[in-house]
Short mmCIF file of C-alpha atoms and ligand atoms in Angstrom, two decimals:
data_model
loop_
_atom_site.label_atom_id
_atom_site.label_comp_id
_atom_site.label_asym_id
_atom_site.label_seq_id
_atom_site.Cartn_x
_atom_site.Cartn_y
_atom_site.Cartn_z
CA MET B 1 57.11 -29.63 -118.86
CA ALA B 2 55.39 -26.23 -118.83
CA ALA B 3 51.80 -27.16 -119.67
CA SER B 4 50.20 -23.89 -118.59
CA ASN B 5 48.01 -23.17 -121.58
CA LEU B 6 46.89 -26.73 -122.20
CA PRO B 7 43.62 -28.17 -120.90
CA SER B 8 44.05 -30.26 -117.79
CA LEU B 9 43.01 -33.73 -118.87
CA ASN B 10 42.81 -36.51 -116.39
CA LEU B 11 45.09 -38.70 -118.42
CA ILE B 12 47.25 -41.58 -117.30
CA ALA B 13 50.15 -39.33 -118.42
CA ASP B 14 49.05 -36.68 -115.89
CA ALA B 15 48.91 -39.25 -113.10
CA PHE B 16 52.42 -40.38 -114.12
CA LYS B 17 53.81 -36.83 -114.19
CA ASN B 18 52.29 -36.10 -110.81
CA ASP B 19 53.50 -39.32 -109.22
CA PRO B 20 55.22 -38.34 -105.96
CA ARG B 21 58.15 -40.65 -106.77
CA ILE B 22 58.92 -38.50 -109.80
CA ALA B 23 58.74 -35.32 -107.71
CA GLU B 24 61.15 -36.91 -105.25
CA ALA B 25 63.53 -38.00 -108.02
CA ARG B 26 63.50 -34.47 -109.41
CA ARG B 27 64.21 -33.04 -105.98
CA LEU B 28 67.18 -35.37 -105.55
CA VAL B 29 68.53 -34.45 -108.99
CA SER B 30 68.27 -30.74 -108.10
CA GLU B 31 70.14 -31.34 -104.89
CA ALA B 32 72.89 -33.28 -106.68
CA ILE B 33 73.26 -30.58 -109.35
CA ALA B 34 73.62 -27.89 -106.68
CA ASP B 35 76.17 -29.96 -104.74
CA HIS B 36 78.39 -30.78 -107.70
CA SER B 37 78.11 -27.76 -109.97
CA SER B 38 79.02 -25.51 -107.06
CA ASN B 39 82.51 -27.04 -107.34
CA VAL B 40 82.88 -25.47 -110.79
CA LYS B 41 83.90 -22.11 -109.45
CA GLY B 42 86.07 -20.47 -112.07
CA VAL B 43 88.76 -21.01 -114.67
CA ARG B 44 91.15 -23.86 -113.93
CA LYS B 45 94.13 -25.43 -115.74
CA ALA B 46 94.02 -29.01 -117.07
CA ASN B 47 95.00 -31.72 -114.62
CA PRO B 48 98.09 -33.63 -115.90
CA VAL B 49 96.57 -36.83 -114.46
CA TYR B 50 93.98 -36.84 -117.28
CA GLN B 51 96.31 -35.71 -120.04
CA ALA B 52 97.14 -39.10 -121.59
CA ASP B 53 93.50 -40.27 -121.64
CA TYR B 54 92.35 -36.92 -123.00
CA GLU B 55 94.85 -36.99 -125.83
CA ALA B 56 93.90 -40.58 -126.63
CA MET B 57 90.23 -39.56 -126.83
CA LEU B 58 91.08 -36.68 -129.15
CA GLU B 59 93.01 -39.07 -131.38
CA ARG B 60 90.07 -41.47 -131.48
CA LEU B 61 87.76 -38.56 -132.24
CA THR B 62 90.01 -37.56 -135.14
CA ALA B 63 90.11 -41.14 -136.42
CA VAL B 64 86.36 -41.68 -136.27
CA ARG B 65 85.50 -38.26 -137.70
CA GLY B 66 88.22 -38.34 -140.34
CA VAL B 67 89.52 -34.84 -139.51
CA PRO B 68 90.87 -33.34 -136.29
CA PRO B 69 88.43 -31.29 -134.20
CA ILE B 70 88.63 -27.50 -134.70
CA TRP B 71 89.96 -27.23 -131.17
CA PRO B 72 90.83 -29.83 -128.49
CA TYR B 73 87.47 -29.51 -126.72
CA LEU B 74 85.84 -32.55 -125.13
CA ALA B 75 83.54 -31.54 -122.30
CA SER B 76 83.02 -33.67 -119.20
CA GLY B 77 79.26 -32.97 -119.02
CA MET B 78 79.68 -30.78 -115.92
CA GLY B 79 79.50 -27.02 -115.76
CA SER B 80 78.01 -24.07 -113.96
CA GLY B 81 76.76 -20.87 -115.54
CA PRO B 82 79.26 -19.81 -118.21
CA PHE B 83 81.92 -22.19 -116.89
CA VAL B 84 82.43 -25.59 -118.48
CA GLU B 85 84.55 -28.47 -117.24
CA LEU B 86 86.49 -30.35 -119.92
CA ALA B 87 87.45 -33.99 -119.70
CA ASP B 88 91.09 -32.96 -119.10
CA GLY B 89 90.00 -31.42 -115.78
CA SER B 90 90.31 -27.82 -117.01
CA VAL B 91 87.50 -25.30 -116.56
CA LYS B 92 86.96 -22.65 -119.23
CA LEU B 93 84.92 -19.48 -119.29
CA ASP B 94 82.66 -20.39 -122.18
CA PHE B 95 81.76 -17.22 -124.08
CA ILE B 96 81.08 -19.03 -127.34
CA CYS B 97 78.80 -21.84 -126.07
CA GLY B 98 78.92 -24.12 -129.12
CA ILE B 99 78.19 -20.98 -131.22
CA GLY B 100 75.47 -19.50 -129.09
CA VAL B 101 73.59 -22.53 -127.88
CA HIS B 102 73.81 -22.37 -124.06
CA GLY B 103 71.53 -19.42 -123.36
CA CYS B 104 71.22 -20.42 -119.69
CA GLY B 105 74.83 -21.55 -119.35
CA HIS B 106 76.04 -25.05 -118.54
CA LEU B 107 74.03 -27.49 -116.44
CA ASP B 108 71.28 -25.00 -115.74
CA GLU B 109 68.85 -26.57 -113.31
CA THR B 110 65.68 -25.42 -115.10
CA MET B 111 66.97 -26.87 -118.37
CA VAL B 112 67.95 -30.18 -116.76
CA GLN B 113 64.51 -30.45 -115.14
CA ALA B 114 62.79 -29.80 -118.47
CA GLY B 115 65.05 -32.40 -120.07
CA ILE B 116 64.13 -34.94 -117.38
CA ASP B 117 60.42 -34.35 -117.97
CA ALA B 118 60.97 -34.80 -121.69
CA ALA B 119 62.97 -37.99 -121.09
CA LEU B 120 59.95 -39.39 -119.23
CA GLU B 121 57.74 -38.96 -122.29
CA ASP B 122 56.97 -41.88 -124.59
CA THR B 123 59.15 -40.69 -127.44
CA VAL B 124 62.70 -39.44 -127.76
CA MET B 125 62.01 -37.58 -130.99
CA GLN B 126 58.93 -35.71 -132.16
CA GLY B 127 58.04 -35.29 -135.80
CA ASN B 128 55.45 -34.88 -138.47
CA LEU B 129 53.43 -37.92 -137.40
CA GLN B 130 54.12 -37.86 -133.69
CA GLN B 131 53.82 -34.55 -131.92
CA ASN B 132 53.34 -34.14 -128.19
CA PRO B 133 51.77 -31.00 -126.70
CA ALA B 134 55.19 -29.36 -126.27
CA SER B 135 55.55 -29.15 -130.09
CA LEU B 136 52.28 -27.24 -130.24
CA GLN B 137 53.36 -24.96 -127.40
CA MET B 138 56.72 -24.25 -129.00
CA GLY B 139 55.14 -23.36 -132.34
CA GLU B 140 52.55 -21.13 -130.67
CA ARG B 141 55.11 -19.39 -128.46
CA LEU B 142 57.46 -18.62 -131.33
CA VAL B 143 54.56 -17.27 -133.41
CA GLU B 144 53.39 -15.15 -130.47
CA LEU B 145 56.88 -13.68 -129.98
CA ALA B 146 57.40 -13.12 -133.71
CA CYS B 147 54.08 -11.28 -134.10
CA GLN B 148 54.31 -9.21 -130.90
CA SER B 149 55.22 -5.96 -132.62
CA GLY B 150 53.27 -6.32 -135.82
CA ALA B 151 54.94 -8.90 -138.07
CA LYS B 152 52.58 -11.34 -139.73
CA LEU B 153 54.20 -14.71 -139.13
CA GLU B 154 51.27 -16.93 -138.23
CA HIS B 155 52.80 -20.32 -138.96
CA CYS B 156 55.72 -22.24 -137.54
CA LEU B 157 57.46 -25.41 -138.66
CA LEU B 158 59.98 -26.96 -136.29
CA SER B 159 63.14 -28.64 -137.53
CA THR B 160 66.36 -30.10 -136.26
CA SER B 161 68.96 -27.66 -137.59
CA GLY B 162 69.37 -24.08 -138.66
CA ALA B 163 70.28 -25.28 -142.14
CA MET B 164 67.05 -27.26 -142.36
CA ALA B 165 65.04 -24.27 -141.11
CA ASN B 166 66.62 -22.22 -143.93
CA GLU B 167 66.11 -25.01 -146.45
CA ASN B 168 62.41 -24.98 -145.54
CA ALA B 169 62.35 -21.17 -145.80
CA LEU B 170 63.80 -21.37 -149.32
CA LYS B 171 61.31 -24.06 -150.32
CA ILE B 172 58.43 -21.93 -149.07
CA ALA B 173 59.71 -18.92 -151.02
CA PHE B 174 60.39 -20.82 -154.27
CA HIS B 175 57.00 -22.54 -154.05
CA ASN B 176 55.31 -19.17 -153.51
CA LYS B 177 57.10 -17.50 -156.42
CA THR B 178 57.37 -20.36 -158.90
CA PRO B 179 58.90 -20.31 -161.54
CA ALA B 180 61.32 -17.69 -160.11
CA ASP B 181 64.62 -19.46 -159.51
CA ARG B 182 67.06 -16.91 -158.06
CA ILE B 183 67.78 -15.64 -154.54
CA ILE B 184 69.36 -12.34 -153.48
CA ALA B 185 71.70 -12.40 -150.48
CA PHE B 186 74.52 -10.32 -149.01
CA ASP B 187 78.24 -10.78 -149.47
CA ASN B 188 79.56 -12.85 -146.54
CA ALA B 189 76.24 -14.68 -146.06
CA PHE B 190 76.17 -17.91 -144.08
CA ALA B 191 73.01 -20.01 -144.26
CA GLY B 192 74.12 -23.53 -143.38
CA ARG B 193 75.56 -26.70 -144.89
CA THR B 194 72.84 -28.34 -146.98
CA LEU B 195 73.24 -28.22 -150.76
CA ALA B 196 70.91 -25.22 -151.08
CA THR B 197 72.18 -23.34 -148.02
CA ALA B 198 75.81 -24.00 -149.04
CA ALA B 199 74.96 -22.47 -152.42
CA LEU B 200 73.57 -19.41 -150.61
CA THR B 201 76.59 -19.17 -148.30
CA ASP B 202 79.20 -16.77 -149.66
CA LYS B 203 82.24 -18.94 -149.02
CA ALA B 204 83.73 -20.81 -151.97
CA SER B 205 85.54 -23.42 -149.85
CA TYR B 206 82.24 -24.52 -148.26
CA ARG B 207 80.97 -25.40 -151.75
CA SER B 208 84.06 -27.18 -152.98
CA GLY B 209 83.07 -30.14 -155.13
CA LEU B 210 79.34 -29.46 -154.67
CA PRO B 211 76.92 -28.85 -157.53
CA VAL B 212 75.28 -25.43 -157.80
CA THR B 213 71.70 -26.00 -156.69
CA ILE B 214 70.33 -22.46 -156.61
CA ASN B 215 71.29 -19.24 -158.35
CA VAL B 216 72.34 -16.53 -155.92
CA ASP B 217 73.01 -12.84 -156.58
CA TYR B 218 74.98 -10.96 -153.93
CA LEU B 219 74.70 -7.41 -152.65
CA PRO B 220 77.40 -5.60 -150.67
CA PHE B 221 76.54 -5.29 -146.96
CA ARG B 222 76.62 -2.10 -144.92
CA ASP B 223 80.16 -0.88 -144.24
CA PRO B 224 80.30 0.88 -140.83
CA HIS B 225 83.26 2.97 -142.05
CA GLN B 226 81.28 4.40 -144.97
CA PRO B 227 77.63 3.82 -144.12
CA GLU B 228 76.02 6.14 -146.66
CA ARG B 229 78.20 5.14 -149.56
CA SER B 230 77.85 1.43 -148.86
CA GLN B 231 74.07 1.79 -148.58
CA ARG B 232 73.99 3.56 -151.95
CA TRP B 233 76.11 0.81 -153.51
CA ALA B 234 73.85 -1.90 -152.12
CA VAL B 235 70.66 -0.20 -153.33
CA ASP B 236 72.15 0.54 -156.78
CA GLU B 237 73.29 -3.05 -157.11
CA LEU B 238 69.84 -4.27 -156.08
CA HIS B 239 68.22 -2.18 -158.82
CA ARG B 240 70.73 -3.52 -161.35
CA LEU B 241 69.83 -7.08 -160.38
CA LEU B 242 66.10 -6.42 -160.52
CA ASN B 243 66.53 -5.01 -164.04
CA ARG B 244 68.85 -7.79 -165.15
CA PHE B 245 66.59 -10.62 -163.95
CA PRO B 246 63.03 -9.28 -163.98
CA GLY B 247 60.58 -11.59 -162.18
CA LYS B 248 63.32 -14.16 -161.52
CA HIS B 249 63.93 -13.62 -157.79
CA ALA B 250 62.02 -15.90 -155.42
CA ALA B 251 63.37 -14.25 -152.25
CA PHE B 252 65.84 -11.96 -150.57
CA TRP B 253 67.59 -13.75 -147.70
CA ALA B 254 69.55 -11.89 -145.00
CA GLU B 255 70.96 -12.18 -141.50
CA PRO B 256 70.08 -8.94 -139.66
CA ILE B 257 73.56 -9.18 -138.09
CA ALA B 258 75.99 -11.17 -140.22
CA GLY B 259 77.26 -13.94 -137.92
CA GLU B 260 79.80 -16.27 -139.54
CA GLY B 261 80.50 -13.43 -141.99
CA GLY B 262 82.12 -11.31 -139.27
CA TYR B 263 79.58 -9.55 -137.03
CA TYR B 264 78.52 -6.81 -139.42
CA GLU B 265 75.31 -5.16 -138.28
CA GLY B 266 72.50 -3.87 -140.40
CA THR B 267 70.56 -0.79 -139.35
CA HIS B 268 66.93 0.17 -139.74
CA ASP B 269 67.72 2.66 -142.52
CA PHE B 270 70.01 0.31 -144.39
CA PHE B 271 67.52 -2.56 -144.40
CA ARG B 272 64.62 -0.26 -145.18
CA ALA B 273 66.46 1.07 -148.23
CA ILE B 274 66.89 -2.51 -149.47
CA CYS B 275 63.52 -3.89 -148.41
CA GLU B 276 61.33 -1.18 -149.93
CA PRO B 277 62.31 -1.89 -153.55
CA LEU B 278 61.98 -5.61 -152.79
CA ARG B 279 58.42 -5.02 -151.57
CA GLN B 280 57.63 -2.93 -154.67
CA ASN B 281 58.86 -5.84 -156.78
CA ASN B 282 56.89 -8.36 -154.73
CA ILE B 283 59.99 -10.30 -153.65
CA PRO B 284 59.58 -12.12 -150.31
CA ILE B 285 62.02 -11.27 -147.53
CA ILE B 286 63.61 -13.98 -145.37
CA PHE B 287 65.41 -13.00 -142.16
CA ASP B 288 67.76 -15.65 -140.81
CA GLU B 289 67.91 -15.25 -137.02
CA VAL B 290 69.58 -18.57 -136.31
CA GLN B 291 72.51 -16.77 -134.66
CA SER B 292 70.97 -13.39 -133.76
CA PHE B 293 67.75 -14.55 -132.05
CA SER B 294 67.55 -13.40 -128.40
CA ARG B 295 70.74 -11.34 -128.42
CA THR B 296 69.52 -7.77 -128.89
CA SER B 297 66.79 -5.62 -127.31
CA GLN B 298 64.03 -7.89 -128.62
CA PRO B 299 63.64 -11.62 -129.09
CA PHE B 300 64.08 -11.13 -132.85
CA THR B 301 66.67 -8.74 -134.27
CA PHE B 302 64.24 -7.77 -137.05
CA GLN B 303 62.13 -6.36 -134.18
CA HIS B 304 65.16 -4.64 -132.64
CA LEU B 305 65.74 -2.97 -136.03
CA GLY B 306 62.05 -2.08 -136.53
CA LEU B 307 61.65 -4.27 -139.62
CA ASP B 308 58.44 -6.06 -138.65
CA ASP B 309 56.70 -4.92 -141.86
CA PHE B 310 59.27 -6.68 -143.98
CA ALA B 311 59.53 -10.06 -142.23
CA ASP B 312 57.81 -12.57 -144.54
CA ILE B 313 59.71 -15.68 -143.50
CA VAL B 314 62.01 -15.95 -140.47
CA THR B 315 64.26 -18.74 -139.24
CA VAL B 316 65.58 -19.40 -135.73
CA GLY B 317 67.88 -21.99 -134.18
CA LYS B 318 70.82 -22.50 -131.84
CA ILE B 319 69.67 -20.92 -128.53
CA THR B 320 66.09 -22.05 -129.14
CA GLN B 321 67.38 -25.66 -128.89
CA VAL B 322 64.95 -26.70 -131.63
CA CYS B 323 65.05 -24.80 -134.93
CA ALA B 324 62.08 -23.31 -136.74
CA THR B 325 60.80 -21.56 -139.85
CA LEU B 326 58.10 -18.95 -139.28
CA TYR B 327 56.01 -17.66 -142.18
CA GLY B 328 52.88 -15.70 -142.93
CA LYS B 329 49.52 -17.14 -144.02
CA SER B 330 50.01 -16.10 -147.63
CA PHE B 331 53.15 -18.25 -147.77
CA ASN B 332 51.47 -21.43 -146.55
CA PRO B 333 52.43 -23.91 -149.30
CA THR B 334 49.60 -25.35 -151.38
CA GLY B 335 51.44 -28.66 -151.89
CA PRO B 336 52.98 -31.16 -149.45
CA ILE B 337 56.54 -29.80 -149.73
CA LEU B 338 57.27 -29.63 -145.97
CA SER B 339 57.55 -32.61 -143.68
CA GLN B 340 60.09 -34.28 -141.44
CA THR B 341 60.24 -37.59 -139.56
CA PHE B 342 62.06 -35.69 -136.82
CA THR B 343 61.22 -32.06 -136.03
CA GLY B 344 63.14 -32.11 -132.76
CA SER B 345 63.86 -34.24 -129.73
CA SER B 346 61.35 -34.07 -126.89
CA ALA B 347 64.17 -32.69 -124.73
CA SER B 348 65.11 -29.97 -127.24
CA ILE B 349 61.50 -28.82 -127.53
CA ALA B 350 60.92 -28.84 -123.76
CA THR B 351 64.20 -27.07 -123.01
CA GLY B 352 63.55 -24.62 -125.84
CA LEU B 353 60.30 -23.61 -124.14
CA VAL B 354 62.13 -23.09 -120.86
CA MET B 355 64.82 -21.08 -122.65
CA LEU B 356 62.23 -18.71 -124.14
CA GLU B 357 60.63 -18.29 -120.74
CA GLN B 358 63.98 -17.61 -119.05
CA LEU B 359 65.04 -15.05 -121.66
CA GLU B 360 61.83 -13.12 -121.00
CA SER B 361 61.64 -13.48 -117.24
CA THR B 362 65.27 -12.58 -116.50
CA GLY B 363 64.99 -9.22 -118.24
CA CYS B 364 67.17 -9.82 -121.29
CA PHE B 365 64.99 -7.66 -123.55
CA GLY B 366 63.96 -4.01 -123.76
CA PRO B 367 65.93 -0.85 -124.50
CA ASP B 368 67.38 -1.02 -120.97
CA GLY B 369 67.38 -4.81 -120.88
CA ALA B 370 70.29 -6.92 -119.75
CA ASN B 371 71.40 -7.83 -123.30
CA LEU B 372 72.13 -4.25 -124.31
CA ILE B 373 73.47 -3.15 -120.92
CA ARG B 374 75.88 -6.06 -120.62
CA GLY B 375 76.80 -5.81 -124.29
CA GLN B 376 77.72 -2.13 -123.83
CA HIS B 377 79.82 -2.98 -120.78
CA PHE B 378 81.63 -5.67 -122.78
CA GLN B 379 82.23 -3.26 -125.68
CA ARG B 380 83.55 -0.54 -123.35
CA GLY B 381 86.01 -3.06 -121.91
CA LEU B 382 87.13 -4.07 -125.41
CA GLN B 383 87.65 -0.38 -126.28
CA GLN B 384 89.94 -0.06 -123.27
CA LEU B 385 91.86 -3.14 -124.37
CA ALA B 386 92.13 -1.64 -127.86
CA GLN B 387 93.78 1.43 -126.29
CA LYS B 388 96.12 -0.74 -124.26
CA HIS B 389 97.03 -3.07 -127.17
CA PRO B 390 96.47 -0.89 -130.26
CA LYS B 391 98.41 -3.21 -132.57
CA LEU B 392 96.62 -6.32 -131.39
CA LEU B 393 92.97 -5.42 -130.99
CA SER B 394 90.59 -3.21 -132.92
CA GLY B 395 86.85 -2.86 -132.64
CA PRO B 396 84.57 -3.76 -130.95
CA PHE B 397 81.80 -4.88 -133.29
CA GLY B 398 78.35 -6.39 -132.86
CA THR B 399 75.38 -5.58 -130.63
CA GLY B 400 74.07 -6.84 -127.31
CA MET B 401 75.14 -10.39 -126.66
CA MET B 402 76.90 -10.70 -130.05
CA VAL B 403 80.30 -9.13 -129.55
CA ALA B 404 83.47 -9.30 -131.65
CA PHE B 405 86.85 -7.68 -132.19
CA THR B 406 89.53 -7.84 -134.85
CA PRO B 407 92.82 -9.29 -133.61
CA GLY B 408 96.09 -7.85 -134.90
CA ASP B 409 96.42 -7.46 -138.65
CA GLY B 410 93.06 -9.14 -139.35
CA SER B 411 94.71 -12.24 -140.82
CA PHE B 412 93.22 -15.65 -140.17
CA GLU B 413 96.58 -16.84 -138.84
CA GLN B 414 96.78 -14.15 -136.16
CA ALA B 415 93.15 -14.64 -135.13
CA LYS B 416 93.70 -18.38 -134.88
CA GLU B 417 96.85 -17.90 -132.83
CA LEU B 418 95.10 -15.56 -130.38
CA MET B 419 92.09 -17.88 -130.18
CA GLY B 420 94.48 -20.71 -129.24
CA ILE B 421 96.16 -18.60 -126.55
CA MET B 422 92.75 -17.61 -125.15
CA TYR B 423 91.79 -21.27 -125.09
CA GLU B 424 94.90 -22.13 -123.07
CA VAL B 425 94.31 -19.19 -120.71
CA GLY B 426 90.72 -20.37 -120.23
CA LEU B 427 88.52 -18.10 -122.38
CA LEU B 428 86.44 -19.56 -125.20
CA GLY B 429 85.73 -17.29 -128.17
CA PHE B 430 85.72 -18.22 -131.83
CA VAL B 431 86.79 -16.83 -135.20
CA CYS B 432 84.38 -15.41 -137.75
CA GLY B 433 84.58 -13.44 -140.98
CA ALA B 434 87.40 -13.09 -143.48
CA ASN B 435 89.46 -10.04 -144.47
CA PRO B 436 89.49 -9.25 -141.61
CA THR B 437 89.05 -12.39 -139.52
CA ARG B 438 87.51 -11.52 -136.17
CA ILE B 439 87.04 -13.25 -132.83
CA ARG B 440 83.48 -13.32 -131.57
CA PHE B 441 81.75 -13.98 -128.29
CA LEU B 442 78.23 -15.27 -127.73
CA PRO B 443 77.85 -15.18 -123.93
CA PRO B 444 74.78 -16.94 -122.53
CA PRO B 445 72.24 -14.07 -122.21
CA VAL B 446 70.24 -15.45 -119.29
CA ILE B 447 73.07 -15.89 -116.78
CA THR B 448 76.02 -13.76 -117.87
CA THR B 449 76.89 -11.14 -115.27
CA ILE B 450 79.07 -8.04 -115.37
CA GLU B 451 81.59 -10.01 -113.25
CA HIS B 452 81.75 -12.75 -115.90
CA ILE B 453 82.37 -10.12 -118.58
CA ASP B 454 85.10 -8.51 -116.47
CA LEU B 455 86.73 -11.92 -116.07
CA ALA B 456 86.55 -12.45 -119.86
CA LEU B 457 88.23 -9.08 -120.40
CA GLN B 458 90.92 -9.92 -117.87
CA LEU B 459 91.61 -13.28 -119.58
CA LEU B 460 91.68 -11.57 -122.96
CA ASP B 461 94.14 -8.97 -121.66
CA GLN B 462 96.34 -11.80 -120.38
CA SER B 463 96.11 -13.55 -123.77
CA LEU B 464 97.06 -10.36 -125.63
CA GLU B 465 100.10 -9.95 -123.39
CA ILE B 466 101.20 -13.50 -124.22
CA LEU B 467 100.72 -12.81 -127.94
CA GLU B 468 102.66 -9.54 -127.62
CA LYS B 469 105.60 -11.38 -126.04
CA LYS B 470 105.51 -14.09 -128.73
CA MET B 471 105.61 -11.45 -131.45
CA ALA B 472 108.40 -9.37 -129.85
C1 LIG Z 1 72.95 -17.32 -139.48
C2 LIG Z 1 73.03 -18.82 -139.52
N1 LIG Z 1 72.16 -19.50 -140.28
C3 LIG Z 1 72.18 -20.85 -140.33
C4 LIG Z 1 73.09 -21.58 -139.62
C5 LIG Z 1 73.11 -23.08 -139.73
O1 LIG Z 1 72.66 -23.64 -138.54
P1 LIG Z 1 72.99 -25.17 -138.22
O2 LIG Z 1 74.46 -25.26 -138.00
O3 LIG Z 1 72.18 -25.48 -137.00
O4 LIG Z 1 72.54 -25.97 -139.40
C6 LIG Z 1 74.02 -20.90 -138.81
C7 LIG Z 1 75.03 -21.66 -138.05
O5 LIG Z 1 76.04 -21.16 -137.62
C8 LIG Z 1 73.98 -19.49 -138.76
O6 LIG Z 1 74.84 -18.80 -138.01
#
């Protein structure tokens, strides 16, 4: 575990961590990882030998879960960089990574080592009553990153899911603005799957049969095809809401780049036009960075967009391995409304710290950082594919390491069909949005190379050719 900024105490734990047998075990694990992961060299078809067992496992998975999995993915536990081996013997180029979770790719040695250190700690899970130093370090590091360009987010609460991080953000905002009982969000919002975050999420089917727990008013998001008009609509609608429900809004909640909603980006000007009236009306602003964290020119996309002044409460998750809610001093609740038995596993906190360090040290950030450079390369490649297959691909959309395109006519059916063909060919991307449905990629920022992106483009080209033939 990285213990750099902690006092060196001569504890029994230190003697244990420094025991030469542990160093030797770690060395052997490193050696074994290198030996075996080097066999995962590139995309490979499934091996028919495993087919029957694989199908049986998928059937059992369906039976125990009650619904079939979204796609027939059961990983073997082995991988290398962006490549993952499945239990059917196939190897896929994983450019979706469980929706943006594998920032360092599969079976990254630094992550495994951090996980081993965490596994040697006394507790599997950390929480409100049992925190090890890594919890403190994670909170401090996230606060440091969040405040680095001026935002005032002095506090951090860890949690086990993005939905819980948002649930805590909403609680903090409601508590701060009591008795206000409404939230403003954008059309297409996705905040998670708890009762409150499902209410915030702008997708009726995700709320089917659920009670309405919070009142949400929606604004239209920025439309890249008519940026000025859509901004005017959004601002006008905001003013209408503020007049209709004076003093009733506890927060405005937004993803700086809409993720599940279809990779629609905000801009500095667009957000500023919305956030200024919110400030004047003393309505707290929550930025959900569960999907966008670490994928643009800065750790936080609110920083990339120059919105530090408006970030009152911010949530992160996915790539950080452990999720978190960050908030300013003035939002610190005056009652005991926040607590969790589990805030994260020791392994998720330790690997999260390594992830943050790797994102910084491998040059992902900055105006000329790897995220933007590789993202531009990816987008240029998608533009070329759009020229080659004009009826089957339009776009690209997104920024940095959040990239998407619209397949065919934008219908869910066509996107799903292409996603399935890509899966068979060996490229993992996933649908998002509705009307149009898009296919998105979340490549692992730390280890993705231009060669990996070129391979993804090649596999996509192949997939489009298959789709073209099917449609002919
Ligand atoms: C923007 C955003 N917020 C919240 C969530 C919910 O996170 P989790 O699935 O970890 O609860 C997601 C998940 O996709 C997300 O994309």
